[in-house]
Amino acid sequence: EASVKYEHVMTEGESGGLIVGERLSLVNLLKIMLITSSNDAAEVIAEAVGSRVGGDNNILKSSRDFFIEKMNEKAVQWGLNDTHFSTPTGLEDENNFSTVKNLANLAMKIFVAYPEIWRISVMTTADVNDSTGLINHHLANTNKLIPLFDDIVGSKTGYTEGAKGNIIIIQQDPVKKDSIIYIIIGSNEKFSAVKSLIDWAHKAYLW
């Protein structure tokens, strides 16, 4: 479990409606982060996991910074040579960057190593409770296309003023298990743009 602090809920961007002082399991925080694109949940996870893997024992950096360091170590391990993280959220920073090729590789690495992440990401709705069971969070997915296509097995949306609209979708043939990864970046109409690609792929390829 991890506790929500004031600085977490003050994170800019998408909010998961977290309440200062509540405690949630990491699984529930992951659901809030992936389904609603919650930046505050991402910050809670970063601090909690960073502390657990050694951040509290390092007097030179915070648990959050330790977590970011581990993110970059994983990027190197996975061969994402044009990717660097400087925040847990992906909010604008000159040291937060990646490429379409790296994002596609990241999507497949996660699909193989951590399939639960993508499974959670395509839940249209979910309800999670805090550790007491008294606080409920009803979650609605930020990806409006998930109910329209039953073969979407992974999804993540994102937006900042500088980067504009971004989206990753993984579609998989239910029989052959072949996959197509769609990535849209820098768009003012990310949903219509990626839907056009999906519609084209359905017409162009036999599944």
PDB file of C-alpha atoms in Angstrom:
ATOM      1  CA  GLU A   1       0.000   0.000   0.000  1.00  0.00           C
ATOM      2  CA  ALA A   2       0.960   3.633  -0.435  1.00  0.00           C
ATOM      3  CA  SER A   3      -0.291   6.870   1.113  1.00  0.00           C
ATOM      4  CA  VAL A   4      -1.473   9.859  -0.904  1.00  0.00           C
ATOM      5  CA  LYS A   5       0.220  13.125   0.035  1.00  0.00           C
ATOM      6  CA  TYR A   6      -0.645  16.747  -0.662  1.00  0.00           C
ATOM      7  CA  GLU A   7       2.167  17.134  -3.206  1.00  0.00           C
ATOM      8  CA  HIS A   8       0.827  14.124  -5.132  1.00  0.00           C
ATOM      9  CA  VAL A   9      -2.659  15.549  -5.622  1.00  0.00           C
ATOM     10  CA  MET A  10      -1.200  18.909  -6.638  1.00  0.00           C
ATOM     11  CA  THR A  11       0.520  17.350  -9.668  1.00  0.00           C
ATOM     12  CA  GLU A  12      -0.542  19.154 -12.837  1.00  0.00           C
ATOM     13  CA  GLY A  13      -2.474  17.471 -15.625  1.00  0.00           C
ATOM     14  CA  GLU A  14      -4.916  14.571 -15.450  1.00  0.00           C
ATOM     15  CA  SER A  15      -6.085  13.721 -11.940  1.00  0.00           C
ATOM     16  CA  GLY A  16      -7.351  10.440 -10.557  1.00  0.00           C
ATOM     17  CA  GLY A  17      -9.361  12.175  -7.852  1.00  0.00           C
ATOM     18  CA  LEU A  18      -7.078  10.956  -5.091  1.00  0.00           C
ATOM     19  CA  ILE A  19      -7.638  12.221  -1.554  1.00  0.00           C
ATOM     20  CA  VAL A  20      -4.842  13.324   0.760  1.00  0.00           C
ATOM     21  CA  GLY A  21      -4.289  10.729   3.474  1.00  0.00           C
ATOM     22  CA  GLU A  22      -5.979   7.774   1.800  1.00  0.00           C
ATOM     23  CA  ARG A  23      -4.023   4.549   1.310  1.00  0.00           C
ATOM     24  CA  LEU A  24      -4.349   2.389  -1.769  1.00  0.00           C
ATOM     25  CA  SER A  25      -2.761  -0.827  -2.986  1.00  0.00           C
ATOM     26  CA  LEU A  26      -0.233  -0.509  -5.784  1.00  0.00           C
ATOM     27  CA  VAL A  27      -2.549  -2.519  -8.045  1.00  0.00           C
ATOM     28  CA  ASN A  28      -5.377  -0.039  -7.496  1.00  0.00           C
ATOM     29  CA  LEU A  29      -3.005   2.883  -8.031  1.00  0.00           C
ATOM     30  CA  LEU A  30      -1.868   1.248 -11.268  1.00  0.00           C
ATOM     31  CA  LYS A  31      -5.492   0.976 -12.393  1.00  0.00           C
ATOM     32  CA  ILE A  32      -6.118   4.645 -11.611  1.00  0.00           C
ATOM     33  CA  MET A  33      -2.952   5.657 -13.475  1.00  0.00           C
ATOM     34  CA  LEU A  34      -3.525   3.535 -16.587  1.00  0.00           C
ATOM     35  CA  ILE A  35      -7.277   3.881 -16.988  1.00  0.00           C
ATOM     36  CA  THR A  36      -7.642   7.594 -16.240  1.00  0.00           C
ATOM     37  CA  SER A  37      -4.090   8.743 -17.154  1.00  0.00           C
ATOM     38  CA  SER A  38      -3.755   9.965 -13.576  1.00  0.00           C
ATOM     39  CA  ASN A  39      -0.555  11.910 -12.986  1.00  0.00           C
ATOM     40  CA  ASP A  40      -1.143  12.009  -9.241  1.00  0.00           C
ATOM     41  CA  ALA A  41      -1.312   8.202  -9.086  1.00  0.00           C
ATOM     42  CA  ALA A  42       1.931   8.028 -11.085  1.00  0.00           C
ATOM     43  CA  GLU A  43       3.645  10.207  -8.501  1.00  0.00           C
ATOM     44  CA  VAL A  44       2.366   8.081  -5.601  1.00  0.00           C
ATOM     45  CA  ILE A  45       3.621   4.913  -7.312  1.00  0.00           C
ATOM     46  CA  ALA A  46       7.017   6.469  -8.066  1.00  0.00           C
ATOM     47  CA  GLU A  47       7.583   7.470  -4.456  1.00  0.00           C
ATOM     48  CA  ALA A  48       6.326   4.189  -3.008  1.00  0.00           C
ATOM     49  CA  VAL A  49       8.244   1.888  -5.363  1.00  0.00           C
ATOM     50  CA  GLY A  50      11.357   4.066  -5.248  1.00  0.00           C
ATOM     51  CA  SER A  51      11.351   3.736  -1.484  1.00  0.00           C
ATOM     52  CA  ARG A  52      10.874  -0.027  -1.573  1.00  0.00           C
ATOM     53  CA  VAL A  53      13.766  -0.672  -3.966  1.00  0.00           C
ATOM     54  CA  GLY A  54      16.245   1.394  -2.022  1.00  0.00           C
ATOM     55  CA  GLY A  55      15.399   5.056  -2.364  1.00  0.00           C
ATOM     56  CA  ASP A  56      15.022   5.597   1.391  1.00  0.00           C
ATOM     57  CA  ASN A  57      18.539   4.294   1.953  1.00  0.00           C
ATOM     58  CA  ASN A  58      20.143   6.814  -0.387  1.00  0.00           C
ATOM     59  CA  ILE A  59      20.781  10.171   1.269  1.00  0.00           C
ATOM     60  CA  LEU A  60      21.741  11.784  -2.039  1.00  0.00           C
ATOM     61  CA  LYS A  61      18.419  11.355  -3.836  1.00  0.00           C
ATOM     62  CA  SER A  62      14.720  11.081  -3.067  1.00  0.00           C
ATOM     63  CA  SER A  63      12.650   7.926  -3.547  1.00  0.00           C
ATOM     64  CA  ARG A  64      11.060   9.617  -6.553  1.00  0.00           C
ATOM     65  CA  ASP A  65      14.451  10.356  -8.123  1.00  0.00           C
ATOM     66  CA  PHE A  66      15.561   6.799  -7.443  1.00  0.00           C
ATOM     67  CA  PHE A  67      12.471   5.532  -9.282  1.00  0.00           C
ATOM     68  CA  ILE A  68      13.225   7.768 -12.289  1.00  0.00           C
ATOM     69  CA  GLU A  69      16.785   6.453 -12.289  1.00  0.00           C
ATOM     70  CA  LYS A  70      15.407   2.916 -12.464  1.00  0.00           C
ATOM     71  CA  MET A  71      13.119   3.941 -15.340  1.00  0.00           C
ATOM     72  CA  ASN A  72      16.138   5.084 -17.318  1.00  0.00           C
ATOM     73  CA  GLU A  73      18.077   1.938 -16.448  1.00  0.00           C
ATOM     74  CA  LYS A  74      15.189  -0.125 -17.832  1.00  0.00           C
ATOM     75  CA  ALA A  75      15.143   2.003 -20.999  1.00  0.00           C
ATOM     76  CA  VAL A  76      18.842   1.230 -21.551  1.00  0.00           C
ATOM     77  CA  GLN A  77      18.292  -2.455 -20.779  1.00  0.00           C
ATOM     78  CA  TRP A  78      15.524  -2.613 -23.362  1.00  0.00           C
ATOM     79  CA  GLY A  79      17.563  -0.838 -26.033  1.00  0.00           C
ATOM     80  CA  LEU A  80      15.495   2.363 -26.036  1.00  0.00           C
ATOM     81  CA  ASN A  81      18.496   4.483 -26.959  1.00  0.00           C
ATOM     82  CA  ASP A  82      16.494   7.567 -27.959  1.00  0.00           C
ATOM     83  CA  THR A  83      14.399   7.665 -24.804  1.00  0.00           C
ATOM     84  CA  HIS A  84      15.016   9.446 -21.498  1.00  0.00           C
ATOM     85  CA  PHE A  85      12.785  10.042 -18.496  1.00  0.00           C
ATOM     86  CA  SER A  86      13.003  12.964 -16.089  1.00  0.00           C
ATOM     87  CA  THR A  87       9.585  12.607 -14.406  1.00  0.00           C
ATOM     88  CA  PRO A  88       7.303   9.674 -13.565  1.00  0.00           C
ATOM     89  CA  THR A  89       4.419  11.327 -15.420  1.00  0.00           C
ATOM     90  CA  GLY A  90       5.780  12.347 -18.819  1.00  0.00           C
ATOM     91  CA  LEU A  91       4.884  15.975 -18.208  1.00  0.00           C
ATOM     92  CA  GLU A  92       6.826  18.505 -20.275  1.00  0.00           C
ATOM     93  CA  ASP A  93      10.544  18.683 -19.638  1.00  0.00           C
ATOM     94  CA  GLU A  94      13.426  18.930 -22.094  1.00  0.00           C
ATOM     95  CA  ASN A  95      14.869  15.740 -20.608  1.00  0.00           C
ATOM     96  CA  ASN A  96      11.638  13.782 -21.167  1.00  0.00           C
ATOM     97  CA  PHE A  97      11.777  12.448 -24.712  1.00  0.00           C
ATOM     98  CA  SER A  98      11.339   9.417 -26.946  1.00  0.00           C
ATOM     99  CA  THR A  99      10.703   8.435 -30.581  1.00  0.00           C
ATOM    100  CA  VAL A 100       7.921   6.576 -32.366  1.00  0.00           C
ATOM    101  CA  LYS A 101      10.253   3.614 -32.931  1.00  0.00           C
ATOM    102  CA  ASN A 102      11.228   3.529 -29.258  1.00  0.00           C
ATOM    103  CA  LEU A 103       7.580   3.796 -28.190  1.00  0.00           C
ATOM    104  CA  ALA A 104       6.671   0.846 -30.429  1.00  0.00           C
ATOM    105  CA  ASN A 105       9.519  -1.199 -28.956  1.00  0.00           C
ATOM    106  CA  LEU A 106       8.488  -0.188 -25.440  1.00  0.00           C
ATOM    107  CA  ALA A 107       4.900  -1.255 -26.125  1.00  0.00           C
ATOM    108  CA  MET A 108       5.988  -4.738 -27.199  1.00  0.00           C
ATOM    109  CA  LYS A 109       8.496  -5.115 -24.360  1.00  0.00           C
ATOM    110  CA  ILE A 110       5.742  -4.342 -21.854  1.00  0.00           C
ATOM    111  CA  PHE A 111       3.332  -6.643 -23.713  1.00  0.00           C
ATOM    112  CA  VAL A 112       5.735  -9.560 -23.227  1.00  0.00           C
ATOM    113  CA  ALA A 113       7.218  -8.758 -19.788  1.00  0.00           C
ATOM    114  CA  TYR A 114       4.265  -7.164 -18.015  1.00  0.00           C
ATOM    115  CA  PRO A 115       1.023  -8.190 -19.807  1.00  0.00           C
ATOM    116  CA  GLU A 116      -1.080  -7.131 -16.815  1.00  0.00           C
ATOM    117  CA  ILE A 117      -0.277  -3.498 -17.603  1.00  0.00           C
ATOM    118  CA  TRP A 118      -1.889  -3.675 -21.024  1.00  0.00           C
ATOM    119  CA  ARG A 119      -4.799  -5.750 -19.696  1.00  0.00           C
ATOM    120  CA  ILE A 120      -5.616  -3.028 -17.190  1.00  0.00           C
ATOM    121  CA  SER A 121      -5.157  -0.298 -19.798  1.00  0.00           C
ATOM    122  CA  VAL A 122      -8.126  -1.506 -21.882  1.00  0.00           C
ATOM    123  CA  MET A 123     -10.665  -1.705 -19.061  1.00  0.00           C
ATOM    124  CA  THR A 124     -13.465   0.638 -20.087  1.00  0.00           C
ATOM    125  CA  THR A 125     -14.454   1.232 -16.460  1.00  0.00           C
ATOM    126  CA  ALA A 126     -13.411   0.017 -13.031  1.00  0.00           C
ATOM    127  CA  ASP A 127     -14.143   0.695  -9.374  1.00  0.00           C
ATOM    128  CA  VAL A 128     -11.351   0.688  -6.792  1.00  0.00           C
ATOM    129  CA  ASN A 129     -11.443   1.330  -3.053  1.00  0.00           C
ATOM    130  CA  ASP A 130      -8.918   2.624  -0.576  1.00  0.00           C
ATOM    131  CA  SER A 131      -7.576   0.328   2.152  1.00  0.00           C
ATOM    132  CA  THR A 132     -10.505   1.080   4.471  1.00  0.00           C
ATOM    133  CA  GLY A 133     -13.104   0.358   1.824  1.00  0.00           C
ATOM    134  CA  LEU A 134     -14.773   3.681   2.586  1.00  0.00           C
ATOM    135  CA  ILE A 135     -13.429   5.698  -0.346  1.00  0.00           C
ATOM    136  CA  ASN A 136     -14.433   4.571  -3.829  1.00  0.00           C
ATOM    137  CA  HIS A 137     -12.975   5.721  -7.120  1.00  0.00           C
ATOM    138  CA  HIS A 138     -15.040   5.073 -10.242  1.00  0.00           C
ATOM    139  CA  LEU A 139     -12.696   5.026 -13.225  1.00  0.00           C
ATOM    140  CA  ALA A 140     -13.586   5.696 -16.868  1.00  0.00           C
ATOM    141  CA  ASN A 141     -11.017   5.070 -19.585  1.00  0.00           C
ATOM    142  CA  THR A 142      -9.587   8.112 -21.360  1.00  0.00           C
ATOM    143  CA  ASN A 143      -9.500   6.158 -24.647  1.00  0.00           C
ATOM    144  CA  LYS A 144     -12.911   6.562 -26.266  1.00  0.00           C
ATOM    145  CA  LEU A 145     -12.144   3.939 -28.930  1.00  0.00           C
ATOM    146  CA  ILE A 146     -11.847   0.906 -26.664  1.00  0.00           C
ATOM    147  CA  PRO A 147     -15.608   0.121 -26.680  1.00  0.00           C
ATOM    148  CA  LEU A 148     -15.616   0.307 -30.491  1.00  0.00           C
ATOM    149  CA  PHE A 149     -13.008  -2.402 -31.156  1.00  0.00           C
ATOM    150  CA  ASP A 150     -12.975  -5.710 -29.294  1.00  0.00           C
ATOM    151  CA  ASP A 151      -9.486  -6.590 -30.547  1.00  0.00           C
ATOM    152  CA  ILE A 152      -7.682  -3.724 -28.770  1.00  0.00           C
ATOM    153  CA  VAL A 153      -5.424  -5.356 -26.171  1.00  0.00           C
ATOM    154  CA  GLY A 154      -3.366  -2.359 -25.092  1.00  0.00           C
ATOM    155  CA  SER A 155      -3.835   1.398 -24.982  1.00  0.00           C
ATOM    156  CA  LYS A 156      -2.341   4.565 -23.526  1.00  0.00           C
ATOM    157  CA  THR A 157      -3.318   8.158 -24.168  1.00  0.00           C
ATOM    158  CA  GLY A 158      -1.391  11.296 -23.336  1.00  0.00           C
ATOM    159  CA  TYR A 159      -1.474  15.047 -23.746  1.00  0.00           C
ATOM    160  CA  THR A 160       0.613  18.088 -22.913  1.00  0.00           C
ATOM    161  CA  GLU A 161       0.475  21.585 -24.388  1.00  0.00           C
ATOM    162  CA  GLY A 162       3.815  21.083 -26.102  1.00  0.00           C
ATOM    163  CA  ALA A 163       3.428  17.481 -27.260  1.00  0.00           C
ATOM    164  CA  LYS A 164      -0.296  17.758 -28.101  1.00  0.00           C
ATOM    165  CA  GLY A 165      -2.356  14.570 -28.303  1.00  0.00           C
ATOM    166  CA  ASN A 166      -0.610  11.213 -28.284  1.00  0.00           C
ATOM    167  CA  ILE A 167      -1.925   7.666 -28.276  1.00  0.00           C
ATOM    168  CA  ILE A 168      -0.629   4.103 -28.484  1.00  0.00           C
ATOM    169  CA  ILE A 169      -2.963   1.231 -29.378  1.00  0.00           C
ATOM    170  CA  ILE A 170      -2.101  -2.447 -29.692  1.00  0.00           C
ATOM    171  CA  GLN A 171      -4.520  -4.532 -31.719  1.00  0.00           C
ATOM    172  CA  GLN A 172      -4.278  -8.313 -31.811  1.00  0.00           C
ATOM    173  CA  ASP A 173      -5.847 -11.000 -33.962  1.00  0.00           C
ATOM    174  CA  PRO A 174      -7.691 -13.238 -31.465  1.00  0.00           C
ATOM    175  CA  VAL A 175      -6.804 -16.404 -33.423  1.00  0.00           C
ATOM    176  CA  LYS A 176      -3.386 -15.834 -35.019  1.00  0.00           C
ATOM    177  CA  LYS A 177      -2.219 -13.538 -32.194  1.00  0.00           C
ATOM    178  CA  ASP A 178      -0.575 -11.237 -34.749  1.00  0.00           C
ATOM    179  CA  SER A 179      -0.354  -7.662 -33.484  1.00  0.00           C
ATOM    180  CA  ILE A 180      -0.394  -4.172 -34.968  1.00  0.00           C
ATOM    181  CA  ILE A 181       0.848  -1.193 -32.981  1.00  0.00           C
ATOM    182  CA  TYR A 182      -0.632   2.199 -33.832  1.00  0.00           C
ATOM    183  CA  ILE A 183       1.099   5.340 -32.600  1.00  0.00           C
ATOM    184  CA  ILE A 184      -0.101   8.912 -33.079  1.00  0.00           C
ATOM    185  CA  ILE A 185       1.954  11.815 -31.731  1.00  0.00           C
ATOM    186  CA  GLY A 186       1.539  15.584 -31.857  1.00  0.00           C
ATOM    187  CA  SER A 187      -2.089  15.480 -32.964  1.00  0.00           C
ATOM    188  CA  ASN A 188      -5.001  17.791 -32.270  1.00  0.00           C
ATOM    189  CA  GLU A 189      -7.371  14.933 -33.193  1.00  0.00           C
ATOM    190  CA  LYS A 190      -5.651  11.802 -31.921  1.00  0.00           C
ATOM    191  CA  PHE A 191      -8.765   9.636 -31.701  1.00  0.00           C
ATOM    192  CA  SER A 192     -10.000  10.307 -35.235  1.00  0.00           C
ATOM    193  CA  ALA A 193      -6.442   9.961 -36.569  1.00  0.00           C
ATOM    194  CA  VAL A 194      -5.820   6.562 -35.005  1.00  0.00           C
ATOM    195  CA  LYS A 195      -9.343   5.356 -35.862  1.00  0.00           C
ATOM    196  CA  SER A 196      -8.607   6.102 -39.517  1.00  0.00           C
ATOM    197  CA  LEU A 197      -5.491   3.928 -39.287  1.00  0.00           C
ATOM    198  CA  ILE A 198      -7.390   1.102 -37.597  1.00  0.00           C
ATOM    199  CA  ASP A 199     -10.180   1.230 -40.204  1.00  0.00           C
ATOM    200  CA  TRP A 200      -7.596   1.170 -42.995  1.00  0.00           C
ATOM    201  CA  ALA A 201      -5.736  -1.792 -41.461  1.00  0.00           C
ATOM    202  CA  HIS A 202      -8.975  -3.774 -41.148  1.00  0.00           C
ATOM    203  CA  LYS A 203      -9.625  -3.254 -44.846  1.00  0.00           C
ATOM    204  CA  ALA A 204      -6.045  -3.775 -46.013  1.00  0.00           C
ATOM    205  CA  TYR A 205      -5.163  -6.924 -44.046  1.00  0.00           C
ATOM    206  CA  LEU A 206      -6.837 -10.270 -43.509  1.00  0.00           C
ATOM    207  CA  TRP A 207      -7.024 -11.128 -39.823  1.00  0.00           C
TER     208      TRP A 207
END
